[in-house]
PDB file of N, CA and C in Angstrom:
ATOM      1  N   UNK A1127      -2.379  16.926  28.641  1.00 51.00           N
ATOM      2  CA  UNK A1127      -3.275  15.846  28.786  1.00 51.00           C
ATOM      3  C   UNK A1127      -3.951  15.469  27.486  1.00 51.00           C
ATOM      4  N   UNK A1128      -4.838  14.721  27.911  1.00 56.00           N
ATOM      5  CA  UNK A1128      -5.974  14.181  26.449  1.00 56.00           C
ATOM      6  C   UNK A1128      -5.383  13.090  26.126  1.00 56.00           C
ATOM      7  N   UNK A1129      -5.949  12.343  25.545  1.00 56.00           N
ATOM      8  CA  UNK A1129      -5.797  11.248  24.689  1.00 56.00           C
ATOM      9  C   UNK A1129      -4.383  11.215  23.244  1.00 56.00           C
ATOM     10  N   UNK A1130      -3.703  10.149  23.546  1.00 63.00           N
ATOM     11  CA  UNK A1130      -3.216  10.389  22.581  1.00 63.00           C
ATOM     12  C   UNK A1130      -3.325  10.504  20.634  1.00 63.00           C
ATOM     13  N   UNK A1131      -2.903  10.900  19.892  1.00 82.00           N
ATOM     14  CA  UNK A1131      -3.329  11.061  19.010  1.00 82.00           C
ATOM     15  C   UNK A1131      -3.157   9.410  17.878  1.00 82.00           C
ATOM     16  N   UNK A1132      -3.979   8.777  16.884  1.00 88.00           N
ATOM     17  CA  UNK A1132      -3.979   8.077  16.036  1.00 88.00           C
ATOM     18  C   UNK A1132      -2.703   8.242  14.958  1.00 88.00           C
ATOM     19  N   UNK A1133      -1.518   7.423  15.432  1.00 91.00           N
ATOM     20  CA  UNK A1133      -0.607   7.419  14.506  1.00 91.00           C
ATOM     21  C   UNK A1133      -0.512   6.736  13.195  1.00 91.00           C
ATOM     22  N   UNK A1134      -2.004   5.967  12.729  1.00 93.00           N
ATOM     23  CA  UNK A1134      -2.114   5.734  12.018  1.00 93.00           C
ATOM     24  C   UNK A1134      -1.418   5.062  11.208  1.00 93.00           C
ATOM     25  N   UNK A1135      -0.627   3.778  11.871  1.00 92.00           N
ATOM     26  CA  UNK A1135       0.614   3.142  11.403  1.00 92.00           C
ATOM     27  C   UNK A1135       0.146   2.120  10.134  1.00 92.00           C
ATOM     28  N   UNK A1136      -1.338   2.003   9.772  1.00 92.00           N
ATOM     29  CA  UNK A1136      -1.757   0.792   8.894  1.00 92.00           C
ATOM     30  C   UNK A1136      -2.314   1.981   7.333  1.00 92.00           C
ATOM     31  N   UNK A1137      -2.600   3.128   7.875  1.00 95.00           N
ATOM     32  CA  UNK A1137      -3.020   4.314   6.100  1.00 95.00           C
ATOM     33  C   UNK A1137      -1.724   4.657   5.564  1.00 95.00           C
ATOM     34  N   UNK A1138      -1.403   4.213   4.396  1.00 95.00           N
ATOM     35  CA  UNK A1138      -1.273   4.622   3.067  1.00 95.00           C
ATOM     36  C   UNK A1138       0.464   4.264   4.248  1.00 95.00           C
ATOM     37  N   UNK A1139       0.760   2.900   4.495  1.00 93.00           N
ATOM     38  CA  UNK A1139       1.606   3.075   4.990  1.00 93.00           C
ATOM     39  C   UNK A1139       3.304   2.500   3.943  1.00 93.00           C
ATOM     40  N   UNK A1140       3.949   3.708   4.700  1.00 92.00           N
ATOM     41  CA  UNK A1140       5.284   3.486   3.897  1.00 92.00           C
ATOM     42  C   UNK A1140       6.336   2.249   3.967  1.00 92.00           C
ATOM     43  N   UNK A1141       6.895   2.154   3.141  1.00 91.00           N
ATOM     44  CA  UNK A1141       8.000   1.224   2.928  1.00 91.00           C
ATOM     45  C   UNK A1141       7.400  -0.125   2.313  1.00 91.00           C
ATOM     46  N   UNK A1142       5.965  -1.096   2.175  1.00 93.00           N
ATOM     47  CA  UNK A1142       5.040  -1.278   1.432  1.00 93.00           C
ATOM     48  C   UNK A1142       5.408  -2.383   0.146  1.00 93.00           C
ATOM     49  N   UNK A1143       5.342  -3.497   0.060  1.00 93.00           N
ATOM     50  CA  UNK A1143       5.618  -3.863  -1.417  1.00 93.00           C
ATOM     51  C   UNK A1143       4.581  -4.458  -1.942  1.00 93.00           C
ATOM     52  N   UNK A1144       4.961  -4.928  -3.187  1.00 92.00           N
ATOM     53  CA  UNK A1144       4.013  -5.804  -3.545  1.00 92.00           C
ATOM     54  C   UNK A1144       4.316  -7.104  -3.298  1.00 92.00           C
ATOM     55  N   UNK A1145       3.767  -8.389  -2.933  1.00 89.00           N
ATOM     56  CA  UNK A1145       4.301  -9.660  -2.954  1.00 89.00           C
ATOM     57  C   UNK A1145       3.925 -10.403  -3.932  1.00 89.00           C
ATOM     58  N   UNK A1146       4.020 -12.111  -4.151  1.00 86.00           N
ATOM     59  CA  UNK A1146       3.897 -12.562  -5.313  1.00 86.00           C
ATOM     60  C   UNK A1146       2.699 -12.158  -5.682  1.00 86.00           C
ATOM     61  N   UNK A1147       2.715 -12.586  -7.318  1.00 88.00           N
ATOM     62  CA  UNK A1147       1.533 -12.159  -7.832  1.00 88.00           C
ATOM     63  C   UNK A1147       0.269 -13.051  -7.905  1.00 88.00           C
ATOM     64  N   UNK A1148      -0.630 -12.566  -7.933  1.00 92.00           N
ATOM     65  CA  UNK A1148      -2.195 -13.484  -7.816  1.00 92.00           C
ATOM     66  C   UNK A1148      -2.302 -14.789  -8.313  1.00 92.00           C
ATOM     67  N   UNK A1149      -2.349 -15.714  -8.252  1.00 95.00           N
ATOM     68  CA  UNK A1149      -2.257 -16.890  -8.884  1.00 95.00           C
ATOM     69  C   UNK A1149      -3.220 -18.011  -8.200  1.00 95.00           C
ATOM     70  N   UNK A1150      -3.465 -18.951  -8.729  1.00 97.00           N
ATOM     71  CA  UNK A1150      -4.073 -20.324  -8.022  1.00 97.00           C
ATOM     72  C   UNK A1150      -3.624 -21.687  -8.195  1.00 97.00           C
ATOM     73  N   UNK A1151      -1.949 -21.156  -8.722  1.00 96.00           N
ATOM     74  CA  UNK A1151      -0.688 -22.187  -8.829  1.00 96.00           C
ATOM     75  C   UNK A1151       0.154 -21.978  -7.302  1.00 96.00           C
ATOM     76  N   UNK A1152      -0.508 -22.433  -6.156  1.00 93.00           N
ATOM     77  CA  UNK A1152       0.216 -21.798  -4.885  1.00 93.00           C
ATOM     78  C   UNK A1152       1.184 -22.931  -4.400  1.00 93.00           C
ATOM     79  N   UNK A1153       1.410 -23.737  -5.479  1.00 94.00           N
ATOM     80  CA  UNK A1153       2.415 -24.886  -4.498  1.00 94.00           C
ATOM     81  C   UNK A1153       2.057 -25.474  -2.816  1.00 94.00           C
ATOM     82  N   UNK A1154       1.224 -25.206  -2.720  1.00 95.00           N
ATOM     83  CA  UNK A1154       0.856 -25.226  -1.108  1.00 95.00           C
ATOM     84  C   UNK A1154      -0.774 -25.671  -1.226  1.00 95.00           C
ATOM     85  N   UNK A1155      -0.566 -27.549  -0.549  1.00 96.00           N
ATOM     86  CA  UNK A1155      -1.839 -27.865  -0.332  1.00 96.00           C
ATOM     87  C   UNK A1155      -3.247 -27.058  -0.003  1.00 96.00           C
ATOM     88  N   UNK A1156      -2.848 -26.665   1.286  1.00 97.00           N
ATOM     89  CA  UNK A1156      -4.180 -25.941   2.149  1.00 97.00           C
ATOM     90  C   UNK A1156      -3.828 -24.535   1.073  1.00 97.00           C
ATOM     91  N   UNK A1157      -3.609 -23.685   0.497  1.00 94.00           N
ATOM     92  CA  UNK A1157      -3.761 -22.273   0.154  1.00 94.00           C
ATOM     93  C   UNK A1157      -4.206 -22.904  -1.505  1.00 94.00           C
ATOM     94  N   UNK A1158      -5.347 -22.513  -1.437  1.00 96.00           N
ATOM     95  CA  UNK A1158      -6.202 -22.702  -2.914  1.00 96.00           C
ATOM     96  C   UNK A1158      -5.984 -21.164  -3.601  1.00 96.00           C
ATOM     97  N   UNK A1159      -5.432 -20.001  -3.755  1.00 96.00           N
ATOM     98  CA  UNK A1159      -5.367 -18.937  -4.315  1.00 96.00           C
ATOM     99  C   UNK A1159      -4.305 -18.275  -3.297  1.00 96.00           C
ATOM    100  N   UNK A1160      -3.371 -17.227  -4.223  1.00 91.00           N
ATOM    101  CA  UNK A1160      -2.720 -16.341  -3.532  1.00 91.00           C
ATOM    102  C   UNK A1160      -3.466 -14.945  -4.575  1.00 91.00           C
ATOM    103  N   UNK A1161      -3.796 -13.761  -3.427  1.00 92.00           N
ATOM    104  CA  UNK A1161      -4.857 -12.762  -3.924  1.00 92.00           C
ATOM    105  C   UNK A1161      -4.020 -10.980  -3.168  1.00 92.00           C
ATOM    106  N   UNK A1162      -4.119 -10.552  -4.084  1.00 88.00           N
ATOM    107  CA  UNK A1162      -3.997  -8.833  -3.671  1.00 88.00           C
ATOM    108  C   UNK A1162      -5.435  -8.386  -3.212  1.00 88.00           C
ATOM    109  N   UNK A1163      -5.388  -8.373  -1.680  1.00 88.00           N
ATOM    110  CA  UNK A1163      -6.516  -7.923  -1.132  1.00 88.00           C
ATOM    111  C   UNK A1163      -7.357  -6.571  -1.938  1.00 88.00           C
ATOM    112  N   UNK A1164      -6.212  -5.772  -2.063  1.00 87.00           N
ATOM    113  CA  UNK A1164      -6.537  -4.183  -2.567  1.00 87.00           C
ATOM    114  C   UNK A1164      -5.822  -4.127  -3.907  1.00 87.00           C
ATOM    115  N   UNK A1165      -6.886  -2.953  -5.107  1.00 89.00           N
ATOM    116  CA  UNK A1165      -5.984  -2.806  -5.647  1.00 89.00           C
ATOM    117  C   UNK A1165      -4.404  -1.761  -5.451  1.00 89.00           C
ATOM    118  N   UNK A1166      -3.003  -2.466  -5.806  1.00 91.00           N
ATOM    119  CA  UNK A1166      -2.271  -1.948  -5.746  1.00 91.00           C
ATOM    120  C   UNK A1166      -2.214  -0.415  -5.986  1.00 91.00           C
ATOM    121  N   UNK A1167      -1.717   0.783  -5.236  1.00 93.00           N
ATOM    122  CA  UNK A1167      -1.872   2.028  -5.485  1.00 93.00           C
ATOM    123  C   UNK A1167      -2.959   2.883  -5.376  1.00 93.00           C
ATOM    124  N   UNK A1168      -3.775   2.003  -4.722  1.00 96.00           N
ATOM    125  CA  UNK A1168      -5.248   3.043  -4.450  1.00 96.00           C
ATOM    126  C   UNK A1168      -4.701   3.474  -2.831  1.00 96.00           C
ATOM    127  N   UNK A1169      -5.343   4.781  -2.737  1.00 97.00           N
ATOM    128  CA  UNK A1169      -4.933   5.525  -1.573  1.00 97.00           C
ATOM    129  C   UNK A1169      -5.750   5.131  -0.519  1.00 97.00           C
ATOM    130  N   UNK A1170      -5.526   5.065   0.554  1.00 96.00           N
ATOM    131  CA  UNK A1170      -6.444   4.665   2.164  1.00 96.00           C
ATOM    132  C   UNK A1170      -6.959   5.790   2.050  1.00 96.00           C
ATOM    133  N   UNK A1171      -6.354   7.129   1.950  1.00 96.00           N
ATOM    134  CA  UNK A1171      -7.490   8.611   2.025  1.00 96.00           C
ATOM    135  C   UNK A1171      -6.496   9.467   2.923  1.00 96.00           C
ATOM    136  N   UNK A1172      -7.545  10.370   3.784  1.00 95.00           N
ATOM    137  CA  UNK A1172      -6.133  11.040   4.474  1.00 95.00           C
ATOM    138  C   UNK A1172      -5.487  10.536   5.675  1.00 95.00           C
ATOM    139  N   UNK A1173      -3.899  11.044   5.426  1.00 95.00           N
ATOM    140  CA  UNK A1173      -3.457  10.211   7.415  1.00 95.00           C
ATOM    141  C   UNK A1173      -2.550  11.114   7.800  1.00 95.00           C
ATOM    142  N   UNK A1174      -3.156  12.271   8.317  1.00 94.00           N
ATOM    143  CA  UNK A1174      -2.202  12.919   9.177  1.00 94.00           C
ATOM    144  C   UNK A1174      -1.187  12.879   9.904  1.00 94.00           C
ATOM    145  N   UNK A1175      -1.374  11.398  10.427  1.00 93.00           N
ATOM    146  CA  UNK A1175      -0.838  10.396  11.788  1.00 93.00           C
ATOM    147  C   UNK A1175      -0.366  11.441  12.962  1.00 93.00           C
ATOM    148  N   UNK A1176      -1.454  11.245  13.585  1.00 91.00           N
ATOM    149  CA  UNK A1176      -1.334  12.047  14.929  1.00 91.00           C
ATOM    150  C   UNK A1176      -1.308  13.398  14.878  1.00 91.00           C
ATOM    151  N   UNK A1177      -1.025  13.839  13.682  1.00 90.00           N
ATOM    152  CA  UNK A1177      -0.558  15.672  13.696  1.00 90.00           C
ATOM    153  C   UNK A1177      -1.544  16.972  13.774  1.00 90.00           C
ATOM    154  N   UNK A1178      -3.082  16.262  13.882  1.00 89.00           N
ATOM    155  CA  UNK A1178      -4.305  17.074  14.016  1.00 89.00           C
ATOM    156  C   UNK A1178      -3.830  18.479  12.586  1.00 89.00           C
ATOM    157  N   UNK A1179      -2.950  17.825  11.614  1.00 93.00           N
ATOM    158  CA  UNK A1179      -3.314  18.617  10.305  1.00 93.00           C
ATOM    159  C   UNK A1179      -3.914  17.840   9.141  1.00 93.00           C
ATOM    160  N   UNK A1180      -3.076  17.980   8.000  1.00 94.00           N
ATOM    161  CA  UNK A1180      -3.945  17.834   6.796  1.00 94.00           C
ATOM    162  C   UNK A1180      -2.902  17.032   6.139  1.00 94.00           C
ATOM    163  N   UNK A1181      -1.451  17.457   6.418  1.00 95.00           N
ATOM    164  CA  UNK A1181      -0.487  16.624   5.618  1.00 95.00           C
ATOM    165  C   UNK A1181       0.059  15.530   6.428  1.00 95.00           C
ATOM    166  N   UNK A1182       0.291  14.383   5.145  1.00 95.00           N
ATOM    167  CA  UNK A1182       0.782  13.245   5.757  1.00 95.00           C
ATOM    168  C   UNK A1182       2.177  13.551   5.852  1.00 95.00           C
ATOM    169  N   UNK A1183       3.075  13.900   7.100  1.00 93.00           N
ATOM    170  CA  UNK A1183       4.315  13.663   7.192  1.00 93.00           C
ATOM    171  C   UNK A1183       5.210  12.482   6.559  1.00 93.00           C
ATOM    172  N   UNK A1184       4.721  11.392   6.391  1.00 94.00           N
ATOM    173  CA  UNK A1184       5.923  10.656   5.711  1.00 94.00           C
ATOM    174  C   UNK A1184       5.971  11.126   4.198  1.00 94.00           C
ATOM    175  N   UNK A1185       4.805  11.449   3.762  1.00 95.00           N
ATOM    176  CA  UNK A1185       4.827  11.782   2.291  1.00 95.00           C
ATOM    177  C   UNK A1185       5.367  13.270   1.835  1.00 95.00           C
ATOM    178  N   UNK A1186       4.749  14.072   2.667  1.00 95.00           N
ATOM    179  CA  UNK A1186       4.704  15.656   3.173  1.00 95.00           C
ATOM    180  C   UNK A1186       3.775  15.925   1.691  1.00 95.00           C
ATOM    181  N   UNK A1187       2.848  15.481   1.693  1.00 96.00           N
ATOM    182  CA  UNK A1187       1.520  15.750   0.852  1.00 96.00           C
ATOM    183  C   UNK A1187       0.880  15.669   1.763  1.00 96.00           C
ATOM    184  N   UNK A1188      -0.975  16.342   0.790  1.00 97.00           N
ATOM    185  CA  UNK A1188      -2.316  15.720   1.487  1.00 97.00           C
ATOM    186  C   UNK A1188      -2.549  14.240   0.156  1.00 97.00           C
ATOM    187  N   UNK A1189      -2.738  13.489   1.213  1.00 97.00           N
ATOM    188  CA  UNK A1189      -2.661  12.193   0.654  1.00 97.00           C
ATOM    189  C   UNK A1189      -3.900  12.389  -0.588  1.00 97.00           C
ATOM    190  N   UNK A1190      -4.060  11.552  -1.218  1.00 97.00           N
ATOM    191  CA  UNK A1190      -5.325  11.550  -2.198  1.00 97.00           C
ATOM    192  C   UNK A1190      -6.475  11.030  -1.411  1.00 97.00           C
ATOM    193  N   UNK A1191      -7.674  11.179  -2.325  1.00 98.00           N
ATOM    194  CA  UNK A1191      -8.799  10.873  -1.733  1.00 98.00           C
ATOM    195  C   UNK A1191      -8.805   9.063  -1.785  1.00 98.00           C
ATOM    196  N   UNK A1192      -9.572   8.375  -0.361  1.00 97.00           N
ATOM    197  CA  UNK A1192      -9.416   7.298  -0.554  1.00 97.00           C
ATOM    198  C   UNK A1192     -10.004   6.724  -1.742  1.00 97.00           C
ATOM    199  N   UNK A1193      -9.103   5.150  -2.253  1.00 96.00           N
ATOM    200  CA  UNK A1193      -9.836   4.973  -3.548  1.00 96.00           C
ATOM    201  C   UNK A1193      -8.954   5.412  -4.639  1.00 96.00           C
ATOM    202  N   UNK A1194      -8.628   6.456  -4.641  1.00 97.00           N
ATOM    203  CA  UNK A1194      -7.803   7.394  -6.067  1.00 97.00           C
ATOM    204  C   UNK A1194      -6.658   6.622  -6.326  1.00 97.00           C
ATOM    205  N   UNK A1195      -6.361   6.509  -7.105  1.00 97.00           N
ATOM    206  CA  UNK A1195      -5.184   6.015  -7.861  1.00 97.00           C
ATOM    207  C   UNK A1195      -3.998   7.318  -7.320  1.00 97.00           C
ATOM    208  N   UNK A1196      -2.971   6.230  -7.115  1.00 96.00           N
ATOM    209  CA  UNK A1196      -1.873   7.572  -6.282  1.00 96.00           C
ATOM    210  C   UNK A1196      -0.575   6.625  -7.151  1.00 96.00           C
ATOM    211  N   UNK A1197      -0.346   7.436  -8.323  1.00 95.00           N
ATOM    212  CA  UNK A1197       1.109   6.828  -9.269  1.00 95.00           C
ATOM    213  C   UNK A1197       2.046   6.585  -8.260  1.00 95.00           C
ATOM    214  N   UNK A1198       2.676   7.778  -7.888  1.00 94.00           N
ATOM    215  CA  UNK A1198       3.894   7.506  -7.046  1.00 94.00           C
ATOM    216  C   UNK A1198       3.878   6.423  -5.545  1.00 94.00           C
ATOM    217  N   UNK A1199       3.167   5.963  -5.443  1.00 94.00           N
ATOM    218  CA  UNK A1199       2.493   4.893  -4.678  1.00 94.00           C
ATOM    219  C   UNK A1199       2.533   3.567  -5.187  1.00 94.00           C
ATOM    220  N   UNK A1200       1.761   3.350  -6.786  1.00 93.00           N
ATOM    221  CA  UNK A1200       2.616   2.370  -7.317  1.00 93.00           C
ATOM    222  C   UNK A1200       3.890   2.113  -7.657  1.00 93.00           C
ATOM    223  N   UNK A1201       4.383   2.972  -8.333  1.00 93.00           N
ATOM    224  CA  UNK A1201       5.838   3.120  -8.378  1.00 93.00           C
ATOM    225  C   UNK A1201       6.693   2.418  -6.957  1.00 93.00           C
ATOM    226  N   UNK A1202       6.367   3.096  -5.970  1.00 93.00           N
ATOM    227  CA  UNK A1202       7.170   2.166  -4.582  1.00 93.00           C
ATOM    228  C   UNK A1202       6.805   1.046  -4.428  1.00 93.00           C
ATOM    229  N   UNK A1203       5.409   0.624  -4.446  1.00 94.00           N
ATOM    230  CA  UNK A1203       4.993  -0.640  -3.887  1.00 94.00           C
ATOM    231  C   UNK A1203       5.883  -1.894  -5.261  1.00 94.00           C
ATOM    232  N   UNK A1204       5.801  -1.494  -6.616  1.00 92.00           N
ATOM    233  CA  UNK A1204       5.961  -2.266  -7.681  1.00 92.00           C
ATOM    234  C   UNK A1204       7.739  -1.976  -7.755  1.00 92.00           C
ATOM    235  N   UNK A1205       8.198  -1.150  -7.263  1.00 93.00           N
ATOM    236  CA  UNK A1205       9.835  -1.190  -6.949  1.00 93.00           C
ATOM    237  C   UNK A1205      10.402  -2.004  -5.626  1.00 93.00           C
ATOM    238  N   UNK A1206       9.493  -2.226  -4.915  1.00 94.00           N
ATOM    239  CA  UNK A1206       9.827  -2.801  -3.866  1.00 94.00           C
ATOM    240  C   UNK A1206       9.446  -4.239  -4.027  1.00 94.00           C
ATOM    241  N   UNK A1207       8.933  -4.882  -5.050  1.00 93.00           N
ATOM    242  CA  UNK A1207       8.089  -6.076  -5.114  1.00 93.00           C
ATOM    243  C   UNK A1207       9.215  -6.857  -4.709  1.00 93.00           C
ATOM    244  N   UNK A1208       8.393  -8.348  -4.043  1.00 93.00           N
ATOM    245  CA  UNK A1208       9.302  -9.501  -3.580  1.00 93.00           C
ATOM    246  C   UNK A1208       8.089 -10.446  -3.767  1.00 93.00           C
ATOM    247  N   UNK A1209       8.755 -11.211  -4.739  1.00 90.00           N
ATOM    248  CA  UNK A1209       9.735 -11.063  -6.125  1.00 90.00           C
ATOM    249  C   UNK A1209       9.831  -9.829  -6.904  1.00 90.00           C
ATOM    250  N   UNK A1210      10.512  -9.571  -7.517  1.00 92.00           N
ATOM    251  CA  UNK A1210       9.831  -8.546  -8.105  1.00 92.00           C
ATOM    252  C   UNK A1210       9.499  -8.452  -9.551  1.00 92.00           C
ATOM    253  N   UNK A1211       8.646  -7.678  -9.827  1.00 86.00           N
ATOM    254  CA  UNK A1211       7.916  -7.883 -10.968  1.00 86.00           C
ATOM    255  C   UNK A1211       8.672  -7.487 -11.777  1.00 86.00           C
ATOM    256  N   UNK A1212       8.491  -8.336 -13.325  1.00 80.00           N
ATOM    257  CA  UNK A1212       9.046  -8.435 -14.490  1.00 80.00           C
ATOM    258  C   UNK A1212       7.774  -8.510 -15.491  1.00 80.00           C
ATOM    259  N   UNK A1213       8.114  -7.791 -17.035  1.00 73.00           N
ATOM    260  CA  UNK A1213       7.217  -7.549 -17.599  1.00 73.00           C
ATOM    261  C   UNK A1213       6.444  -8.850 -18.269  1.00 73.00           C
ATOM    262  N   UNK A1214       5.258  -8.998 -19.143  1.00 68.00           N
ATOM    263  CA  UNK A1214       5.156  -9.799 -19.798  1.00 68.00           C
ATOM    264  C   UNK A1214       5.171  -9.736 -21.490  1.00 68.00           C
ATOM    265  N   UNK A1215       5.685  -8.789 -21.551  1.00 64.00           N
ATOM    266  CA  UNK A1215       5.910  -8.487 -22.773  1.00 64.00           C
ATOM    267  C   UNK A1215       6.639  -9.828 -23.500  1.00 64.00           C
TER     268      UNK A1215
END
């Protein structure tokens, strides 16, 4: 019995990209800015998802503290970008 547990499908969730980048060139009447709510790669904090432990199973870490900069986090979100990002060098 009991309640089921918080699978936590929206923390530090996987597969993740980045989309276009921030701009206020949106081609699109009504949208006056396109904006990254969060910064990219900061951690939600911990997400057990459902497992009443400490490690996040998709990662099989304890996630970082929320807030923290989590590299390998950018790395996916900025490998997965759509479009994807190119330097400005």
């Amino acid at each position: 019995g009991g309640e089921p547990r918080d699978p936590q499908p929206w923390c530090n969730a996987p597969g993740r990209r980045l989309g276009p980048r921030p701009t206020a060139d949106t081609g699109v009447p009504l949208a006056d800015t396109y904006v990254w709510i969060k910064v990219p790669g900061e951690s939600d904090g911990s997400c057990p998802r459902g497992t009443g432990g400490t490690l996040d199973r998709e990662y099989g870490i304890v996630d970082p503290p929320a807030g923290a900069r989590w590299p390998d986090r950018v790395h996916g979100l900025a490998s997965n970008a759509a479009p994807p990002l190119t330097s400005n060098r």
